[in-house]
Structure formats: C-alpha cells, structure tokens
PDB file of C-alpha atoms in Angstrom:
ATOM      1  CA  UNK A   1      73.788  20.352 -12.060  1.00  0.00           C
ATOM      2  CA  UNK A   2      75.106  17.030 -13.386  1.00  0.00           C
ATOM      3  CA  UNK A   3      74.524  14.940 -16.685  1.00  0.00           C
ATOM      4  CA  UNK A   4      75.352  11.628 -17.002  1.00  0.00           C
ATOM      5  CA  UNK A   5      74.409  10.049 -20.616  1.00  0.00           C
ATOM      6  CA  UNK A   6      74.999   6.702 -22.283  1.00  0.00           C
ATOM      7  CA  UNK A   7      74.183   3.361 -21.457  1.00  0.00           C
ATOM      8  CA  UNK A   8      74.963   1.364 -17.928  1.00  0.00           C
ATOM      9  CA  UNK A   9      76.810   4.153 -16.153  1.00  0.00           C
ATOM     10  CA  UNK A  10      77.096   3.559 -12.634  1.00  0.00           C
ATOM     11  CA  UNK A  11      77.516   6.158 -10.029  1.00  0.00           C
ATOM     12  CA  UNK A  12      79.336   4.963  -6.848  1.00  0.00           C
ATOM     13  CA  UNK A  13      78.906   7.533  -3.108  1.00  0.00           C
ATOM     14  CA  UNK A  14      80.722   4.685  -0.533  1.00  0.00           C
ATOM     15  CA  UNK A  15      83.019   4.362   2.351  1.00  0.00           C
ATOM     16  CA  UNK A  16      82.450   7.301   4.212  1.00  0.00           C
ATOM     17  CA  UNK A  17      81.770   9.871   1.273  1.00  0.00           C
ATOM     18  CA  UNK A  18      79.862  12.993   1.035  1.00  0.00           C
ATOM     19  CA  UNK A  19      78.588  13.920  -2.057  1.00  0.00           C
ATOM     20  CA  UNK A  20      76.749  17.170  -2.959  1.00  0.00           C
ATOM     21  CA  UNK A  21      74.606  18.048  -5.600  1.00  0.00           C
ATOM     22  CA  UNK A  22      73.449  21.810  -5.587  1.00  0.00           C
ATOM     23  CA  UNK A  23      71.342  23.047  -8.579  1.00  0.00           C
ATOM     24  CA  UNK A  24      70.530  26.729  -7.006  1.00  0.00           C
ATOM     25  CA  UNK A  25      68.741  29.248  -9.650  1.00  0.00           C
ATOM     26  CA  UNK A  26      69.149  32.723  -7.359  1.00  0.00           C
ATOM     27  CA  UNK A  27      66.450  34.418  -9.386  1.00  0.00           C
ATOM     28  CA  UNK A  28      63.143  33.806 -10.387  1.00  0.00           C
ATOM     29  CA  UNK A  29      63.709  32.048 -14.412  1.00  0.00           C
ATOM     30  CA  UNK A  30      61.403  29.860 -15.832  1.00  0.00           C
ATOM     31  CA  UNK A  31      64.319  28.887 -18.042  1.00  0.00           C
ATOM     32  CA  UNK A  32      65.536  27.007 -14.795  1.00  0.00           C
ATOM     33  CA  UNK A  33      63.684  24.046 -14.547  1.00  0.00           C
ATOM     34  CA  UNK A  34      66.253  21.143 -15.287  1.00  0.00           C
ATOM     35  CA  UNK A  35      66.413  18.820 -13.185  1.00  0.00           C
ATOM     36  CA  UNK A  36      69.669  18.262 -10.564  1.00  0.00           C
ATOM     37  CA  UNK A  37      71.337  15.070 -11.605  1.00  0.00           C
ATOM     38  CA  UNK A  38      70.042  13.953 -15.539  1.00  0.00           C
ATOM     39  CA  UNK A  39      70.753  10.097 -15.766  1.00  0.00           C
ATOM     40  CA  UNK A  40      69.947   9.763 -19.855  1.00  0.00           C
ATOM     41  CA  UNK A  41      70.040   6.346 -21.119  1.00  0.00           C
ATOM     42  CA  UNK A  42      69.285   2.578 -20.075  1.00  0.00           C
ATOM     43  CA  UNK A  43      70.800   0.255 -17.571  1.00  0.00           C
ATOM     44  CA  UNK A  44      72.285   3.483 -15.090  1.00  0.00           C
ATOM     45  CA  UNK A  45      72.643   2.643 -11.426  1.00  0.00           C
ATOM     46  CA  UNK A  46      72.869   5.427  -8.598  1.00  0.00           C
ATOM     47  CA  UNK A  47      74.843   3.701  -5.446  1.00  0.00           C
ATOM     48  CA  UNK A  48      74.867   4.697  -1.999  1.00  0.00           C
ATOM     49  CA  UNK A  49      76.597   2.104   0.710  1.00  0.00           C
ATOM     50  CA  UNK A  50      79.102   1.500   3.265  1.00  0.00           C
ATOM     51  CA  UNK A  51      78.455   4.829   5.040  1.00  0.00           C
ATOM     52  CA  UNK A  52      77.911   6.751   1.945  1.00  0.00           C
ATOM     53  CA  UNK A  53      75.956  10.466   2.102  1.00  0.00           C
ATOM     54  CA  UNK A  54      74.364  11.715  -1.127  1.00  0.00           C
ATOM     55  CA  UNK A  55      72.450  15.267  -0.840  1.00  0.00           C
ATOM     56  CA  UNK A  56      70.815  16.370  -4.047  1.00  0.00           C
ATOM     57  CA  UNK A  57      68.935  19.738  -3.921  1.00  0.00           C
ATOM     58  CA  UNK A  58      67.440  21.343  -6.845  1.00  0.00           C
ATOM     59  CA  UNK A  59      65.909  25.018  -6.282  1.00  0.00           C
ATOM     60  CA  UNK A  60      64.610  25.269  -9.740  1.00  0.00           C
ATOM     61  CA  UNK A  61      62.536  27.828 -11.669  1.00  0.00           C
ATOM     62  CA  UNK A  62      59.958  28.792  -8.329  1.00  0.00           C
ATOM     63  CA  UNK A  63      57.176  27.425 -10.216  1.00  0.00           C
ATOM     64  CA  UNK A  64      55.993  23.961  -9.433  1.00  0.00           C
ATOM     65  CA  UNK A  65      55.954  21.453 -11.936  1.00  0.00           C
ATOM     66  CA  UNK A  66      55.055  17.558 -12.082  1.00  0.00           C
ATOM     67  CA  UNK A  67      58.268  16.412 -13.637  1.00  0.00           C
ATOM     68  CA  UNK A  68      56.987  15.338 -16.757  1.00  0.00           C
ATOM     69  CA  UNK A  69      59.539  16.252 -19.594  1.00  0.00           C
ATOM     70  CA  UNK A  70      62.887  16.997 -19.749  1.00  0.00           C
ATOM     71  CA  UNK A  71      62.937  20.259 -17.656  1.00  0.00           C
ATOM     72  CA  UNK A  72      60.682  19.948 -14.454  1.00  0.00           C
ATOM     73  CA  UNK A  73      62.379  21.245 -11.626  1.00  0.00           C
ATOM     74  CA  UNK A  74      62.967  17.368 -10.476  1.00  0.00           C
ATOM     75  CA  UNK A  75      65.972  16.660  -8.102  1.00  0.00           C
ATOM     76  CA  UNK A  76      67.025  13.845  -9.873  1.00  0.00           C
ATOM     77  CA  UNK A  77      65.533  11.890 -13.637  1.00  0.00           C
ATOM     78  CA  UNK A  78      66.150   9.066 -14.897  1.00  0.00           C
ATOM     79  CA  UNK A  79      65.215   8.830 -18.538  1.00  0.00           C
ATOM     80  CA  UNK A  80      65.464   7.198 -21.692  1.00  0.00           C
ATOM     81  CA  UNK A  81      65.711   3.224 -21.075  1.00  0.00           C
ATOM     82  CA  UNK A  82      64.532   1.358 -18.827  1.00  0.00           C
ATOM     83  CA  UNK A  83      66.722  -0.463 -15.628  1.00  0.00           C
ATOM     84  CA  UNK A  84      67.366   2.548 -13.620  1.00  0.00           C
ATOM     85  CA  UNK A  85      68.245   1.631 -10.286  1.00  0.00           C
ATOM     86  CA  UNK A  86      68.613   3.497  -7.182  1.00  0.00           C
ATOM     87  CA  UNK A  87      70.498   1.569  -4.336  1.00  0.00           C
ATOM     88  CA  UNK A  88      70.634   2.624  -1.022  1.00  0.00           C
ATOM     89  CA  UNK A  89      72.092   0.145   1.550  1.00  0.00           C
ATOM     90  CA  UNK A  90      74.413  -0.473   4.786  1.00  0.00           C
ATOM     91  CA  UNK A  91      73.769   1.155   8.256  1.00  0.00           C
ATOM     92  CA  UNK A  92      74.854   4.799   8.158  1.00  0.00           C
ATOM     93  CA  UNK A  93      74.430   5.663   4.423  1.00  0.00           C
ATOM     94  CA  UNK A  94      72.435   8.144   3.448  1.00  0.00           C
ATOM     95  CA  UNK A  95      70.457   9.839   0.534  1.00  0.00           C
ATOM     96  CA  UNK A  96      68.749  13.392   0.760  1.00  0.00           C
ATOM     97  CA  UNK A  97      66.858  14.467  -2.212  1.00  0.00           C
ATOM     98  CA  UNK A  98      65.303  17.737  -2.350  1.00  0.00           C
ATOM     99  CA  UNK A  99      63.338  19.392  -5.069  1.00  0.00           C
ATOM    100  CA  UNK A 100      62.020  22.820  -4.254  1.00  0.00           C
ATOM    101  CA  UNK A 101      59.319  22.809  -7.157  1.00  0.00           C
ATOM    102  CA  UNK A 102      59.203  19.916  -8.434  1.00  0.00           C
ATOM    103  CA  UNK A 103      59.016  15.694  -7.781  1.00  0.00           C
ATOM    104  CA  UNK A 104      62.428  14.133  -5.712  1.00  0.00           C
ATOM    105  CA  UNK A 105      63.128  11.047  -8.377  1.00  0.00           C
ATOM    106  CA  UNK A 106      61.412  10.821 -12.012  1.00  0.00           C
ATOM    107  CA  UNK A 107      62.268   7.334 -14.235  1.00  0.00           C
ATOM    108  CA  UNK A 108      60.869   7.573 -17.287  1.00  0.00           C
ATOM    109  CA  UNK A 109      61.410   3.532 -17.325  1.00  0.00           C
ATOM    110  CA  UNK A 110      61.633   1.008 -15.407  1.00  0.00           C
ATOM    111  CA  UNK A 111      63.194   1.317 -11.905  1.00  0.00           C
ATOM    112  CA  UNK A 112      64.257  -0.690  -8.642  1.00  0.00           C
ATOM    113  CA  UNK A 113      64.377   2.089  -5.823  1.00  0.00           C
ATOM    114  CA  UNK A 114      65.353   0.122  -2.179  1.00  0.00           C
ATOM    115  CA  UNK A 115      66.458   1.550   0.805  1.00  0.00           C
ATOM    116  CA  UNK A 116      68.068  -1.049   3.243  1.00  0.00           C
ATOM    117  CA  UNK A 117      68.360  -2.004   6.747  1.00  0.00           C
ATOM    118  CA  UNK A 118      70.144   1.174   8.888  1.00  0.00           C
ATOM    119  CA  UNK A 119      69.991   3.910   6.133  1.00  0.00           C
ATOM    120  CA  UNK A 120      68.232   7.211   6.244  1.00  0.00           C
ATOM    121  CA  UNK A 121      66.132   7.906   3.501  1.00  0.00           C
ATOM    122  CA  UNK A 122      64.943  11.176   2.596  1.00  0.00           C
ATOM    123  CA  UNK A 123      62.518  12.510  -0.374  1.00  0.00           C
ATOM    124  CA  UNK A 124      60.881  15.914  -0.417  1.00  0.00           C
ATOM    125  CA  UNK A 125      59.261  17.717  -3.688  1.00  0.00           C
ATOM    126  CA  UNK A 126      56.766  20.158  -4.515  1.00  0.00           C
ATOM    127  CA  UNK A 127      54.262  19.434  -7.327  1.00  0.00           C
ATOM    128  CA  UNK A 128      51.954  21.405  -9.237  1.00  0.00           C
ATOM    129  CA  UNK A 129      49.342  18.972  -9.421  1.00  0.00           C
ATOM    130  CA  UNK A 130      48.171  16.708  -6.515  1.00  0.00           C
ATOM    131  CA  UNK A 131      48.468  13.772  -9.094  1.00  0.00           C
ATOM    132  CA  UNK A 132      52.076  14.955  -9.190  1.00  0.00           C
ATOM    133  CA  UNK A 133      53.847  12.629  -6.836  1.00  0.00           C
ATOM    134  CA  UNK A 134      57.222  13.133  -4.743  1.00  0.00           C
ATOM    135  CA  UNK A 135      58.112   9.422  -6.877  1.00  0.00           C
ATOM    136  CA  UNK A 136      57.102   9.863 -10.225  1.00  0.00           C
ATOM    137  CA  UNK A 137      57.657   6.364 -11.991  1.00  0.00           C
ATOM    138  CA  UNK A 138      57.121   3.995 -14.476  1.00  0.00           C
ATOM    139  CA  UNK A 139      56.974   0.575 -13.588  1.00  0.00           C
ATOM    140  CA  UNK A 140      59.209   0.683 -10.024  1.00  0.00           C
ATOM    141  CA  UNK A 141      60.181  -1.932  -7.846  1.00  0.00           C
ATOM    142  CA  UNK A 142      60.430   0.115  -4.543  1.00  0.00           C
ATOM    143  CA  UNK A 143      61.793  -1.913  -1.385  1.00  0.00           C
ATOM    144  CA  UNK A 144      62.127  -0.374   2.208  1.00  0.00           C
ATOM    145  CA  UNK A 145      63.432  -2.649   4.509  1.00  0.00           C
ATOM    146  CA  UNK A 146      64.120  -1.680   8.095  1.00  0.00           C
ATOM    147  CA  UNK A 147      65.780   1.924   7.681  1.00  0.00           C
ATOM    148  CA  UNK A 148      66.876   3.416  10.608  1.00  0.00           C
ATOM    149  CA  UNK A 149      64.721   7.031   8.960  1.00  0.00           C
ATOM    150  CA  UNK A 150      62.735   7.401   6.113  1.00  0.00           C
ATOM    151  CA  UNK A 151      60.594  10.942   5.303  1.00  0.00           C
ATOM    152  CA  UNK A 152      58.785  10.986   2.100  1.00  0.00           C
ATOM    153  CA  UNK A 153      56.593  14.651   1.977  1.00  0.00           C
ATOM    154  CA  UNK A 154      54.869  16.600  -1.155  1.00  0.00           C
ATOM    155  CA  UNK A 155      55.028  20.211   0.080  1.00  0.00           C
ATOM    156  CA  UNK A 156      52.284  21.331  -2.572  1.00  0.00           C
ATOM    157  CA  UNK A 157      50.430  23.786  -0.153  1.00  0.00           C
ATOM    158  CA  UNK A 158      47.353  24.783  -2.415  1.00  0.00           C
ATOM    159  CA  UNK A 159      44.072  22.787  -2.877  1.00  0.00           C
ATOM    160  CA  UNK A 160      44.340  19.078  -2.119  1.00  0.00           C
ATOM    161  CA  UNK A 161      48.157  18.061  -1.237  1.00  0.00           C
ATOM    162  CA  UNK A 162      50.039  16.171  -3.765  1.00  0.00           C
ATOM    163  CA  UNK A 163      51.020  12.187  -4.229  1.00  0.00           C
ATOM    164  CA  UNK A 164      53.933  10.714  -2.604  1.00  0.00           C
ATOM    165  CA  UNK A 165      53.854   7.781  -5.241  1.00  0.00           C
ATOM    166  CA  UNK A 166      53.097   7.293  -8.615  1.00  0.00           C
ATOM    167  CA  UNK A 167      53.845   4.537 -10.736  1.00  0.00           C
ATOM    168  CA  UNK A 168      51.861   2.083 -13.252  1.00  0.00           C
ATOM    169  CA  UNK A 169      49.631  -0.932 -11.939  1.00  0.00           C
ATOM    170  CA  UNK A 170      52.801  -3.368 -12.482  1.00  0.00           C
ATOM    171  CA  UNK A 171      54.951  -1.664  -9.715  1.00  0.00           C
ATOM    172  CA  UNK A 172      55.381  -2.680  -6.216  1.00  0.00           C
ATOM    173  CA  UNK A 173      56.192  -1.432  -3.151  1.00  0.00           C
ATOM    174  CA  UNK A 174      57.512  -3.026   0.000  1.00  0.00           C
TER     175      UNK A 174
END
C-alpha cells in the first residue's frame, strides 16, 4: 500500500512506465480494509501520459464495503481537501484500478477524473450496497473523450447490482 499526505503532491507514471500498486491481504482480516494508494490532503494530482501504465489492485479484508471512511477496501482515496485530480491522457497510457471489495476511486472532495483520446481506462470494485458505486465522489468533473477502451463494472453479485457512479447533483460527466 502507499500513502501520500500533504498538500499539492503530484504523482507522475509517463514515458513508457509501469507502475504497480499491490495491496494483497492473504487471509481473511477485517483489519485489512485500507485502501491501496491514500492521497490525504488538498490540491493532489495522480498523472498518467505519454505511454504511461498504472495498475492498482487492492484485495482487501473479503468483505465488501462502500468506501465510506478511512478503511474501505477502496483501490485508491482521495481525501481531505478538495482538487483531487486524476489525469489520464495520450494514446497508449493506461490506468487499471481494481478493488476486490470495495469502490475503484473514492474523493472525499472535489475531483476532475478524464480519460483522453487513445487511453485504456479500466475501473472494477465490489460494493456492499447497490448505492455503493465503482466512483464514489463528491462533486467530480468526469471527462471521457475518445479512449481507445474503457470498462467500468460493480461486481456486487447479491440482490440488485451496485452503482457505477456516484457523485452530488453539481458533478458532470462527459
């Protein structure tokens, strides 16, 4: 797992990287549930160009959860500001975020999420709730423009499936 805390940190994945983020809990611990990458504080940009690969996968405690806290299984939170951004952009970059029992991406504030022309784009969680959502936002700004792949799936297998999106009334999506 990773922590990143402080104010307008910037994480860079570009020319040709690989980056891999593996939270794996091998037994079943309900003490597990932390999310993969922690982003704690406002302003903190996640970047993925120029042929970039970022794979995030979090295991986490085999018990779904809907993200909400500090410690719910997501693959990657932002929390405790607002002006999270997640950037995704240039043909052949590529982000992979996998959360085994929980939501992909939690922002506690405000977020721009944007995927860009030629990128694969890939978001997969498993709620608790079906008002648990793969994208579990605040008030989001989330642009897809043109990818060459995107796949967005809730796995929640029991009752009604889960949401894909959640966010407040001011967010968009296009």
């Amino acid at each position: 797992a990773m922590s990143i805390q402080g104010d307008g940190n910037v994480f860079n994945v570009t020319d040709g990287a690989e980056v891999n983020v593996i939270k794996n809990t091998q037994v079943y611990k309900t003490t597990a549930s932390a999310p993969a990458v922690r982003m704690d504080g406002k302003d903190n940009h996640i970047n993925i160009n120029t042929g970039g690969q970022f794979n995030l996968r979090n295991t986490g405690s085999y018990e779904p959860n809907d993200g909400l806290g500090s410690s719910g299984n997501q693959g990657l939170l932002f929390t405790g500001g607002n002006g999270a951004v997640f950037n995704l952009k240039d043909a052949g970059s590529s982000a992979e975020i996998r959360a085994d029992y929980g939501p992909a991406l939690v922002s506690t504030g405000s977020s721009k999420i944007t995927a860009g022309e030629g990128t694969i784009f890939k978001m997969y969680g498993k709620t608790k709730s079906r008002a648990g959502a793969v994208f579990n936002t605040a008030k989001s700004e989330i642009t897809i423009d043109r990818p060459l792949f995107f796949d967005f799936r809730n796995d929640r297998n029991y009752g009604a499936y889960g949401y894909i999106f959640k966010a407040t009334a001011e967010s968009t999506f296009t």
